[in-house]
Amino acid sequence: MTKLLVANLMIRQVNVESAVETASTPRHIALVRITHWIVVLSVLGLLVTGTGILVSHPRLYWGETGGVGTPSLIDLPIPFIIGPSVWNRPFHFFFAWVLVLTGLSYVVGSFITQHFRKDLLPAKADLRWNRIVGVVSDHLRWKRPEADAGFFLPSSGPAWRCRSGLRQCSQY
Protein backbone atom coordinates (compact mmCIF):
# COMPACT_ATOMS: atom_id res chain seq x y z
CA MET A 1 0.00 0.00 0.00
CA THR A 2 2.83 2.38 0.88
CA LYS A 3 4.63 1.63 -2.38
CA LEU A 4 1.46 2.36 -4.36
CA LEU A 5 1.04 5.68 -2.55
CA VAL A 6 4.66 6.63 -3.25
CA ALA A 7 4.27 5.72 -6.93
CA ASN A 8 1.05 7.75 -7.12
CA LEU A 9 2.74 10.77 -5.57
CA MET A 10 5.67 10.43 -7.96
CA ILE A 11 3.33 10.33 -10.94
CA ARG A 12 1.50 13.44 -9.76
CA GLN A 13 4.78 15.23 -9.16
CA VAL A 14 6.00 14.34 -12.65
CA ASN A 15 2.77 15.57 -14.22
CA VAL A 16 3.21 18.98 -12.59
CA GLU A 17 6.86 19.18 -13.68
CA SER A 18 6.20 17.90 -17.20
CA ALA A 19 3.56 20.59 -17.75
CA VAL A 20 6.29 23.17 -17.23
CA GLU A 21 8.86 21.41 -19.42
CA THR A 22 6.70 20.61 -22.45
CA ALA A 23 7.39 23.95 -24.10
CA SER A 24 11.11 23.23 -24.36
CA THR A 25 11.02 19.55 -25.33
CA PRO A 26 11.19 18.95 -29.08
CA ARG A 27 8.47 16.92 -30.74
CA HIS A 28 8.55 14.62 -33.72
CA ILE A 29 7.60 16.11 -37.05
CA ALA A 30 3.97 15.76 -38.14
CA LEU A 31 4.83 13.06 -40.69
CA VAL A 32 6.24 10.79 -37.97
CA ARG A 33 3.29 11.33 -35.63
CA ILE A 34 0.64 10.82 -38.31
CA THR A 35 2.22 7.70 -39.79
CA HIS A 36 2.78 6.31 -36.29
CA TRP A 37 -0.92 6.47 -35.44
CA ILE A 38 -1.99 5.13 -38.83
CA VAL A 39 0.36 2.17 -38.24
CA VAL A 40 -1.14 1.65 -34.77
CA LEU A 41 -4.67 1.62 -36.19
CA SER A 42 -3.78 -0.66 -39.09
CA VAL A 43 -1.97 -3.16 -36.85
CA LEU A 44 -4.98 -3.14 -34.53
CA GLY A 45 -7.22 -3.77 -37.55
CA LEU A 46 -4.94 -6.60 -38.68
CA LEU A 47 -5.10 -8.19 -35.22
CA VAL A 48 -8.89 -7.97 -35.04
CA THR A 49 -9.52 -9.26 -38.55
CA GLY A 50 -6.82 -11.92 -38.21
CA THR A 51 -8.46 -13.18 -35.04
CA GLY A 52 -11.79 -13.27 -36.86
CA ILE A 53 -10.26 -15.25 -39.71
CA LEU A 54 -8.65 -17.68 -37.29
CA VAL A 55 -11.88 -18.17 -35.35
CA SER A 56 -13.85 -18.81 -38.53
CA HIS A 57 -11.35 -21.44 -39.72
CA PRO A 58 -9.06 -22.62 -36.87
CA ARG A 59 -6.64 -24.62 -39.00
CA LEU A 60 -3.18 -23.58 -40.12
CA TYR A 61 -1.85 -24.97 -43.38
CA TRP A 62 1.62 -25.33 -44.83
CA GLY A 63 2.05 -24.75 -48.54
CA GLU A 64 0.01 -23.13 -51.26
CA THR A 65 -3.34 -24.80 -50.71
CA GLY A 66 -5.54 -25.35 -47.72
CA GLY A 67 -9.22 -25.92 -47.26
CA VAL A 68 -11.84 -27.78 -45.32
CA GLY A 69 -11.06 -31.16 -46.89
CA THR A 70 -7.25 -30.91 -47.00
CA PRO A 71 -4.89 -31.97 -44.19
CA SER A 72 -3.71 -29.15 -41.94
CA LEU A 73 -0.43 -28.58 -40.16
CA ILE A 74 -2.03 -27.40 -36.90
CA ASP A 75 -5.63 -27.79 -35.72
CA LEU A 76 -6.54 -25.32 -33.01
CA PRO A 77 -8.93 -26.73 -30.38
CA ILE A 78 -11.71 -24.20 -30.99
CA PRO A 79 -14.98 -24.77 -32.86
CA PHE A 80 -15.63 -23.49 -36.39
CA ILE A 81 -17.68 -20.28 -36.47
CA ILE A 82 -18.20 -19.63 -40.16
CA GLY A 83 -20.97 -17.02 -40.19
CA PRO A 84 -19.53 -13.78 -38.76
CA SER A 85 -16.35 -13.64 -40.87
CA VAL A 86 -17.67 -12.63 -44.28
CA TRP A 87 -15.82 -9.30 -44.24
CA ASN A 88 -12.72 -10.31 -42.28
CA ARG A 89 -10.55 -11.30 -45.26
CA PRO A 90 -11.27 -8.18 -47.35
CA PHE A 91 -10.74 -5.92 -44.35
CA HIS A 92 -7.58 -7.84 -43.45
CA PHE A 93 -6.10 -7.14 -46.88
CA PHE A 94 -7.33 -3.53 -46.67
CA PHE A 95 -5.47 -2.98 -43.38
CA ALA A 96 -2.40 -4.71 -44.83
CA TRP A 97 -2.38 -2.30 -47.77
CA VAL A 98 -2.91 0.66 -45.44
CA LEU A 99 0.13 -0.51 -43.48
CA VAL A 100 2.25 -0.90 -46.64
CA LEU A 101 1.24 2.48 -48.07
CA THR A 102 1.82 4.18 -44.72
CA GLY A 103 5.30 2.67 -44.56
CA LEU A 104 6.06 3.84 -48.09
CA SER A 105 4.77 7.34 -47.36
CA TYR A 106 6.92 7.42 -44.20
CA VAL A 107 10.05 6.44 -46.14
CA VAL A 108 9.40 8.89 -48.99
CA GLY A 109 8.39 11.69 -46.64
CA SER A 110 11.41 11.07 -44.42
CA PHE A 111 13.72 11.48 -47.39
CA ILE A 112 11.91 14.64 -48.51
CA THR A 113 11.94 16.26 -45.05
CA GLN A 114 15.48 14.93 -44.38
CA HIS A 115 14.23 13.15 -41.25
CA PHE A 116 16.50 10.19 -42.01
CA ARG A 117 19.61 12.32 -42.31
CA LYS A 118 18.89 14.56 -39.31
CA ASP A 119 17.35 12.15 -36.80
CA LEU A 120 18.01 8.53 -37.75
CA LEU A 121 21.47 8.25 -39.29
CA PRO A 122 24.33 8.27 -36.78
CA ALA A 123 26.97 10.97 -37.01
CA LYS A 124 30.51 10.08 -38.06
CA ALA A 125 31.71 10.52 -34.47
CA ASP A 126 29.14 7.95 -33.31
CA LEU A 127 30.55 5.30 -35.67
CA ARG A 128 33.97 5.17 -34.04
CA TRP A 129 34.79 1.90 -32.33
CA ASN A 130 35.48 3.39 -28.90
CA ARG A 131 32.17 5.29 -28.97
CA ILE A 132 30.22 2.12 -29.88
CA VAL A 133 31.94 0.14 -27.12
CA GLY A 134 31.21 2.94 -24.64
CA VAL A 135 27.53 3.10 -25.53
CA VAL A 136 27.12 -0.69 -25.37
CA SER A 137 28.89 -0.89 -22.01
CA ASP A 138 26.76 1.97 -20.65
CA HIS A 139 23.60 0.16 -21.74
CA LEU A 140 24.74 -3.12 -20.20
CA ARG A 141 25.45 -1.37 -16.90
CA TRP A 142 22.12 0.58 -17.02
CA LYS A 143 24.08 3.81 -16.89
CA ARG A 144 22.05 6.84 -17.91
CA PRO A 145 23.47 8.88 -20.80
CA GLU A 146 24.86 12.31 -20.06
CA ALA A 147 22.68 15.20 -21.18
CA ASP A 148 23.92 17.01 -24.27
CA ALA A 149 23.19 20.69 -24.69
CA GLY A 150 21.11 20.48 -27.86
CA PHE A 151 19.72 16.97 -27.68
CA PHE A 152 16.63 15.82 -25.81
CA LEU A 153 17.22 12.69 -23.79
CA PRO A 154 14.06 11.15 -22.36
CA SER A 155 16.18 9.46 -19.69
CA SER A 156 17.23 12.79 -18.19
CA GLY A 157 13.83 14.34 -17.49
CA PRO A 158 10.95 13.80 -15.11
CA ALA A 159 9.65 10.88 -17.17
CA TRP A 160 12.84 8.97 -16.35
CA ARG A 161 12.37 9.64 -12.64
CA CYS A 162 8.80 8.37 -12.85
CA ARG A 163 9.83 5.19 -14.67
CA SER A 164 12.73 4.67 -12.33
CA GLY A 165 10.54 5.10 -9.25
CA LEU A 166 7.83 2.83 -10.63
CA ARG A 167 10.44 0.24 -11.54
CA GLN A 168 11.83 0.26 -8.01
CA CYS A 169 8.34 0.03 -6.47
CA SER A 170 7.42 -2.92 -8.66
CA GLN A 171 10.57 -4.90 -7.83
CA TYR A 172 9.47 -5.59 -4.25
Short mmCIF file of C-alpha atoms in Angstrom, two decimals, residues 6-164:
data_model
loop_
_atom_site.label_atom_id
_atom_site.label_comp_id
_atom_site.label_asym_id
_atom_site.label_seq_id
_atom_site.Cartn_x
_atom_site.Cartn_y
_atom_site.Cartn_z
CA VAL A 6 4.66 6.63 -3.25
CA ALA A 7 4.27 5.72 -6.93
CA ASN A 8 1.05 7.75 -7.12
CA LEU A 9 2.74 10.77 -5.57
CA MET A 10 5.67 10.43 -7.96
CA ILE A 11 3.33 10.33 -10.94
CA ARG A 12 1.50 13.44 -9.76
CA GLN A 13 4.78 15.23 -9.16
CA VAL A 14 6.00 14.34 -12.65
CA ASN A 15 2.77 15.57 -14.22
CA VAL A 16 3.21 18.98 -12.59
CA GLU A 17 6.86 19.18 -13.68
CA SER A 18 6.20 17.90 -17.20
CA ALA A 19 3.56 20.59 -17.75
CA VAL A 20 6.29 23.17 -17.23
CA GLU A 21 8.86 21.41 -19.42
CA THR A 22 6.70 20.61 -22.45
CA ALA A 23 7.39 23.95 -24.10
CA SER A 24 11.11 23.23 -24.36
CA THR A 25 11.02 19.55 -25.33
CA PRO A 26 11.19 18.95 -29.08
CA ARG A 27 8.47 16.92 -30.74
CA HIS A 28 8.55 14.62 -33.72
CA ILE A 29 7.60 16.11 -37.05
CA ALA A 30 3.97 15.76 -38.14
CA LEU A 31 4.83 13.06 -40.69
CA VAL A 32 6.24 10.79 -37.97
CA ARG A 33 3.29 11.33 -35.63
CA ILE A 34 0.64 10.82 -38.31
CA THR A 35 2.22 7.70 -39.79
CA HIS A 36 2.78 6.31 -36.29
CA TRP A 37 -0.92 6.47 -35.44
CA ILE A 38 -1.99 5.13 -38.83
CA VAL A 39 0.36 2.17 -38.24
CA VAL A 40 -1.14 1.65 -34.77
CA LEU A 41 -4.67 1.62 -36.19
CA SER A 42 -3.78 -0.66 -39.09
CA VAL A 43 -1.97 -3.16 -36.85
CA LEU A 44 -4.98 -3.14 -34.53
CA GLY A 45 -7.22 -3.77 -37.55
CA LEU A 46 -4.94 -6.60 -38.68
CA LEU A 47 -5.10 -8.19 -35.22
CA VAL A 48 -8.89 -7.97 -35.04
CA THR A 49 -9.52 -9.26 -38.55
CA GLY A 50 -6.82 -11.92 -38.21
CA THR A 51 -8.46 -13.18 -35.04
CA GLY A 52 -11.79 -13.27 -36.86
CA ILE A 53 -10.26 -15.25 -39.71
CA LEU A 54 -8.65 -17.68 -37.29
CA VAL A 55 -11.88 -18.17 -35.35
CA SER A 56 -13.85 -18.81 -38.53
CA HIS A 57 -11.35 -21.44 -39.72
CA PRO A 58 -9.06 -22.62 -36.87
CA ARG A 59 -6.64 -24.62 -39.00
CA LEU A 60 -3.18 -23.58 -40.12
CA TYR A 61 -1.85 -24.97 -43.38
CA TRP A 62 1.62 -25.33 -44.83
CA GLY A 63 2.05 -24.75 -48.54
CA GLU A 64 0.01 -23.13 -51.26
CA THR A 65 -3.34 -24.80 -50.71
CA GLY A 66 -5.54 -25.35 -47.72
CA GLY A 67 -9.22 -25.92 -47.26
CA VAL A 68 -11.84 -27.78 -45.32
CA GLY A 69 -11.06 -31.16 -46.89
CA THR A 70 -7.25 -30.91 -47.00
CA PRO A 71 -4.89 -31.97 -44.19
CA SER A 72 -3.71 -29.15 -41.94
CA LEU A 73 -0.43 -28.58 -40.16
CA ILE A 74 -2.03 -27.40 -36.90
CA ASP A 75 -5.63 -27.79 -35.72
CA LEU A 76 -6.54 -25.32 -33.01
CA PRO A 77 -8.93 -26.73 -30.38
CA ILE A 78 -11.71 -24.20 -30.99
CA PRO A 79 -14.98 -24.77 -32.86
CA PHE A 80 -15.63 -23.49 -36.39
CA ILE A 81 -17.68 -20.28 -36.47
CA ILE A 82 -18.20 -19.63 -40.16
CA GLY A 83 -20.97 -17.02 -40.19
CA PRO A 84 -19.53 -13.78 -38.76
CA SER A 85 -16.35 -13.64 -40.87
CA VAL A 86 -17.67 -12.63 -44.28
CA TRP A 87 -15.82 -9.30 -44.24
CA ASN A 88 -12.72 -10.31 -42.28
CA ARG A 89 -10.55 -11.30 -45.26
CA PRO A 90 -11.27 -8.18 -47.35
CA PHE A 91 -10.74 -5.92 -44.35
CA HIS A 92 -7.58 -7.84 -43.45
CA PHE A 93 -6.10 -7.14 -46.88
CA PHE A 94 -7.33 -3.53 -46.67
CA PHE A 95 -5.47 -2.98 -43.38
CA ALA A 96 -2.40 -4.71 -44.83
CA TRP A 97 -2.38 -2.30 -47.77
CA VAL A 98 -2.91 0.66 -45.44
CA LEU A 99 0.13 -0.51 -43.48
CA VAL A 100 2.25 -0.90 -46.64
CA LEU A 101 1.24 2.48 -48.07
CA THR A 102 1.82 4.18 -44.72
CA GLY A 103 5.30 2.67 -44.56
CA LEU A 104 6.06 3.84 -48.09
CA SER A 105 4.77 7.34 -47.36
CA TYR A 106 6.92 7.42 -44.20
CA VAL A 107 10.05 6.44 -46.14
CA VAL A 108 9.40 8.89 -48.99
CA GLY A 109 8.39 11.69 -46.64
CA SER A 110 11.41 11.07 -44.42
CA PHE A 111 13.72 11.48 -47.39
CA ILE A 112 11.91 14.64 -48.51
CA THR A 113 11.94 16.26 -45.05
CA GLN A 114 15.48 14.93 -44.38
CA HIS A 115 14.23 13.15 -41.25
CA PHE A 116 16.50 10.19 -42.01
CA ARG A 117 19.61 12.32 -42.31
CA LYS A 118 18.89 14.56 -39.31
CA ASP A 119 17.35 12.15 -36.80
CA LEU A 120 18.01 8.53 -37.75
CA LEU A 121 21.47 8.25 -39.29
CA PRO A 122 24.33 8.27 -36.78
CA ALA A 123 26.97 10.97 -37.01
CA LYS A 124 30.51 10.08 -38.06
CA ALA A 125 31.71 10.52 -34.47
CA ASP A 126 29.14 7.95 -33.31
CA LEU A 127 30.55 5.30 -35.67
CA ARG A 128 33.97 5.17 -34.04
CA TRP A 129 34.79 1.90 -32.33
CA ASN A 130 35.48 3.39 -28.90
CA ARG A 131 32.17 5.29 -28.97
CA ILE A 132 30.22 2.12 -29.88
CA VAL A 133 31.94 0.14 -27.12
CA GLY A 134 31.21 2.94 -24.64
CA VAL A 135 27.53 3.10 -25.53
CA VAL A 136 27.12 -0.69 -25.37
CA SER A 137 28.89 -0.89 -22.01
CA ASP A 138 26.76 1.97 -20.65
CA HIS A 139 23.60 0.16 -21.74
CA LEU A 140 24.74 -3.12 -20.20
CA ARG A 141 25.45 -1.37 -16.90
CA TRP A 142 22.12 0.58 -17.02
CA LYS A 143 24.08 3.81 -16.89
CA ARG A 144 22.05 6.84 -17.91
CA PRO A 145 23.47 8.88 -20.80
CA GLU A 146 24.86 12.31 -20.06
CA ALA A 147 22.68 15.20 -21.18
CA ASP A 148 23.92 17.01 -24.27
CA ALA A 149 23.19 20.69 -24.69
CA GLY A 150 21.11 20.48 -27.86
CA PHE A 151 19.72 16.97 -27.68
CA PHE A 152 16.63 15.82 -25.81
CA LEU A 153 17.22 12.69 -23.79
CA PRO A 154 14.06 11.15 -22.36
CA SER A 155 16.18 9.46 -19.69
CA SER A 156 17.23 12.79 -18.19
CA GLY A 157 13.83 14.34 -17.49
CA PRO A 158 10.95 13.80 -15.11
CA ALA A 159 9.65 10.88 -17.17
CA TRP A 160 12.84 8.97 -16.35
CA ARG A 161 12.37 9.64 -12.64
CA CYS A 162 8.80 8.37 -12.85
CA ARG A 163 9.83 5.19 -14.67
CA SER A 164 12.73 4.67 -12.33
#
